[in-house]
Amino acid sequence: MIPLKFDYEVAESVDHAVQLLGQHGEEAKLLAGGHSLLPIMKLRLAAPAVLVDIGRLSDLSYVRDDGDHIAIGALTRHADVEHSDLLREQCGLLAYTASLVGDPQVRHRGTIGGSVAHGDPASDLPSVLLALDADFVVRGSGGERTVAARDFFQDYLQTALAPDEVLTEIRVPKLGPNAGWSYQKFNRRAQDWAVVGVAAVVERQNGSISSARIGLTNMGSTPLRASAVESALSGADASSVAEAAQSAAEGTSPASDVAASDEFRRHLARVLTRRALEEALSR
């Protein structure tokens, strides 16, 4: 289908983008890689009056070491996240998951910031960033602020971004030598959205699990943490994984659709959580 008529503006800087968003208000949408926004515009599920193109802001494309965390520019392409030597060494979970996004064409155009700002609960990267306890840096007319991943995703396709704010940077903690990770994804066909996905980050100390962080993909209206599993594993040993994983669907509200029923998604969450924890502990 063909989108409804819209105006098109090219932002020359982040501040210019903020100015354009403030000028046009909620009628404006940011355009980066376009792989989230343009399909729903073609289906006329979204009809912004103005598109503000930020895709040419090269200063928002980077992966750099910032001490205790890695800073990633919001316009960094999925392919650059996937192939970053720094991320592969210090936060392999994020680099690996980026390799599962779409196909090579999507990964060379789509951006990590676009995936986060779109807030789709079926997207892989938001739940991974939630499990990593990432922080998001946003800039608007009121200045710059940092939002924790756990506070960023608010409802289906709704985030903490104000109408005049731009996501500029993602900050992910480095994973230490005692941390293992995994991302398990079930989809019906290669390159499909996840029917369910599970991200796990597990830290061990003195033979027991000191902490576990688990993000769930497509198990509700936002990316979710499997808090019941995390609590059950605190201070436990590896033999507790299978039992703890049975709580993975607690507090979730998965949809029933053409891909799967809500009950099947709950089953997948339990199975994939066990697999993710086992793989994370094996690393």
Coordinates of N, CA, C and O in Angstrom, one line a residue, residues 70-133:
I70 N 30.0 0.5 27.9 CA 30.2 0.7 26.5 C 29.1 1.6 26.0 O 27.9 1.4 26.3
A71 N 29.5 2.7 25.3 CA 28.5 3.7 24.8 C 28.3 3.4 23.3 O 29.3 3.2 22.6
I72 N 27.1 3.3 22.9 CA 26.7 3.0 21.5 C 25.8 4.2 21.0 O 24.7 4.4 21.6
G73 N 26.2 4.8 20.0 CA 25.4 5.8 19.4 C 24.1 5.3 18.9 O 24.0 4.2 18.3
A74 N 23.0 6.1 19.0 CA 21.7 5.6 18.6 C 21.5 5.2 17.2 O 20.7 4.4 16.8
L75 N 22.3 5.9 16.3 CA 22.2 5.6 14.9 C 23.3 4.5 14.4 O 23.5 4.4 13.2
T76 N 23.8 3.8 15.3 CA 24.7 2.7 15.0 C 23.9 1.6 14.4 O 22.9 1.1 14.9
R77 N 24.3 1.1 13.2 CA 23.6 0.1 12.5 C 23.7 -1.3 13.2 O 24.7 -1.5 13.8
H78 N 22.7 -2.1 13.0 CA 22.7 -3.4 13.6 C 24.0 -4.2 13.2 O 24.6 -4.9 14.0
A79 N 24.4 -4.1 12.0 CA 25.6 -4.8 11.5 C 26.8 -4.3 12.2 O 27.7 -5.1 12.5
D80 N 26.9 -3.0 12.5 CA 28.1 -2.5 13.3 C 28.1 -3.0 14.7 O 29.2 -3.2 15.3
V81 N 26.9 -3.1 15.3 CA 26.8 -3.7 16.6 C 27.2 -5.2 16.6 O 28.0 -5.7 17.4
E82 N 26.8 -5.9 15.6 CA 27.1 -7.3 15.4 C 28.6 -7.5 15.3 O 29.1 -8.5 15.9
H83 N 29.3 -6.7 14.5 CA 30.7 -6.9 14.2 C 31.7 -6.1 15.1 O 32.9 -6.2 14.8
S84 N 31.2 -5.4 16.1 CA 32.0 -4.7 16.9 C 32.9 -5.6 17.8 O 32.4 -6.4 18.6
D85 N 34.2 -5.5 17.6 CA 35.2 -6.3 18.4 C 35.0 -5.9 19.9 O 35.1 -6.8 20.8
L86 N 34.8 -4.7 20.2 CA 34.6 -4.3 21.6 C 33.4 -4.9 22.2 O 33.5 -5.5 23.4
L87 N 32.3 -4.9 21.5 CA 31.1 -5.6 22.1 C 31.3 -7.1 22.2 O 30.8 -7.7 23.1
R88 N 31.9 -7.7 21.2 CA 32.1 -9.1 21.2 C 32.9 -9.5 22.4 O 32.7 -10.6 23.0
E89 N 33.9 -8.7 22.8 CA 34.7 -9.0 23.9 C 34.1 -8.7 25.2 O 34.2 -9.5 26.2
Q90 N 33.4 -7.5 25.3 CA 32.9 -7.0 26.6 C 31.4 -7.2 26.9 O 31.0 -7.2 28.0
C91 N 30.7 -7.4 25.8 CA 29.2 -7.6 25.9 C 28.7 -8.5 24.8 O 28.0 -8.0 23.9
G92 N 29.2 -9.7 24.7 CA 28.9 -10.6 23.6 C 27.4 -10.8 23.4 O 27.0 -11.1 22.3
L93 N 26.6 -10.7 24.4 CA 25.2 -10.9 24.3 C 24.5 -9.9 23.3 O 23.7 -10.3 22.5
L94 N 24.9 -8.7 23.4 CA 24.4 -7.7 22.5 C 24.8 -7.9 21.1 O 24.0 -7.8 20.1
A95 N 26.1 -8.2 20.9 CA 26.6 -8.4 19.5 C 26.0 -9.6 18.9 O 25.6 -9.6 17.7
Y96 N 25.8 -10.7 19.7 CA 25.2 -11.9 19.1 C 23.7 -11.6 18.8 O 23.3 -12.0 17.7
T97 N 23.0 -11.0 19.6 CA 21.6 -10.8 19.3 C 21.4 -9.9 18.1 O 20.5 -10.1 17.3
A98 N 22.3 -8.9 17.9 CA 22.2 -8.0 16.7 C 22.3 -8.9 15.5 O 21.7 -8.5 14.4
S99 N 23.0 -10.0 15.5 CA 23.2 -10.8 14.3 C 21.9 -11.6 14.0 O 21.8 -12.1 12.9
L100 N 20.9 -11.6 14.9 CA 19.7 -12.3 14.7 C 18.6 -11.4 14.1 O 17.5 -11.9 13.8
V101 N 18.9 -10.1 14.0 CA 17.8 -9.1 13.6 C 17.7 -9.2 12.1 O 18.6 -8.9 11.3
G102 N 16.5 -9.6 11.7 CA 16.1 -9.5 10.2 C 17.1 -10.3 9.4 O 17.6 -11.4 9.7
D103 N 17.5 -9.7 8.2 CA 18.4 -10.3 7.3 C 19.5 -9.2 7.1 O 19.5 -8.1 7.7
P104 N 20.6 -9.6 6.3 CA 21.7 -8.6 6.2 C 21.3 -7.2 5.7 O 21.8 -6.2 6.1
Q105 N 20.3 -7.2 4.8 CA 19.8 -5.9 4.3 C 19.3 -5.0 5.5 O 19.5 -3.8 5.6
V106 N 18.5 -5.7 6.3 CA 17.9 -5.0 7.5 C 19.0 -4.5 8.4 O 19.0 -3.4 8.9
R107 N 19.9 -5.4 8.7 CA 21.0 -5.1 9.6 C 21.9 -4.0 9.1 O 22.5 -3.3 9.9
H108 N 22.0 -3.8 7.8 CA 22.9 -2.7 7.3 C 22.1 -1.4 7.2 O 22.8 -0.4 6.9
R109 N 20.8 -1.4 7.4 CA 20.1 -0.1 7.4 C 19.5 0.2 8.8 O 19.4 1.4 9.2
G110 N 18.9 -0.8 9.4 CA 18.3 -0.6 10.7 C 19.3 -0.1 11.8 O 20.4 -0.5 11.8
T111 N 18.8 0.6 12.8 CA 19.6 1.2 13.8 C 19.2 0.6 15.2 O 18.0 0.4 15.4
I112 N 20.2 0.6 16.1 CA 19.8 0.1 17.5 C 18.9 1.1 18.1 O 18.0 0.7 18.9
G113 N 19.1 2.4 17.9 CA 18.2 3.4 18.5 C 16.8 3.3 18.0 O 15.9 3.5 18.7
G114 N 16.7 3.1 16.7 CA 15.3 2.9 16.1 C 14.6 1.8 16.7 O 13.4 1.9 17.0
S115 N 15.3 0.6 16.9 CA 14.7 -0.5 17.5 C 14.2 -0.2 19.0 O 13.1 -0.6 19.4
V116 N 15.0 0.5 19.7 CA 14.7 0.8 21.1 C 13.5 1.8 21.1 O 12.6 1.6 21.9
A117 N 13.6 2.9 20.4 CA 12.6 3.9 20.4 C 11.3 3.5 19.9 O 10.2 4.0 20.3
H118 N 11.3 2.5 19.0 CA 10.0 2.0 18.5 C 9.2 1.2 19.6 O 8.0 1.2 19.6
G119 N 10.0 0.6 20.5 CA 9.3 -0.1 21.7 C 8.5 -1.3 21.4 O 7.5 -1.6 22.1
D120 N 8.8 -2.0 20.3 CA 8.0 -3.2 20.0 C 8.4 -4.4 20.9 O 9.6 -4.7 20.9
P121 N 7.5 -4.9 21.6 CA 7.8 -6.0 22.6 C 8.3 -7.3 21.9 O 8.8 -8.2 22.5
A122 N 8.0 -7.4 20.5 CA 8.5 -8.6 19.8 C 9.9 -8.4 19.2 O 10.4 -9.3 18.6
S123 N 10.5 -7.2 19.5 CA 11.8 -7.0 19.0 C 12.9 -7.6 19.9 O 12.7 -7.6 21.1
D124 N 14.0 -8.1 19.4 CA 15.0 -8.8 20.2 C 15.8 -7.8 21.1 O 16.0 -8.1 22.3
L125 N 16.2 -6.7 20.5 CA 17.2 -5.9 21.3 C 16.6 -5.2 22.5 O 17.4 -5.1 23.5
P126 N 15.4 -4.7 22.6 CA 14.9 -4.1 23.8 C 14.9 -5.1 25.0 O 15.3 -4.7 26.1
S127 N 14.5 -6.3 24.8 CA 14.6 -7.2 26.0 C 16.0 -7.6 26.4 O 16.3 -7.8 27.6
V128 N 16.9 -7.6 25.4 CA 18.3 -7.9 25.8 C 18.9 -6.7 26.6 O 19.6 -6.9 27.6
L129 N 18.6 -5.5 26.1 CA 19.0 -4.3 26.8 C 18.4 -4.2 28.2 O 19.0 -3.7 29.2
L130 N 17.2 -4.7 28.3 CA 16.5 -4.7 29.7 C 17.3 -5.7 30.6 O 17.5 -5.4 31.8
A131 N 17.7 -6.8 30.1 CA 18.4 -7.8 30.9 C 19.8 -7.3 31.2 O 20.4 -7.7 32.2
L132 N 20.4 -6.5 30.4 CA 21.7 -5.9 30.6 C 21.7 -4.7 31.6 O 22.7 -4.2 31.9
D133 N 20.5 -4.3 32.0 CA 20.4 -3.1 32.8 C 21.0 -1.9 32.1 O 21.7 -1.1 32.7

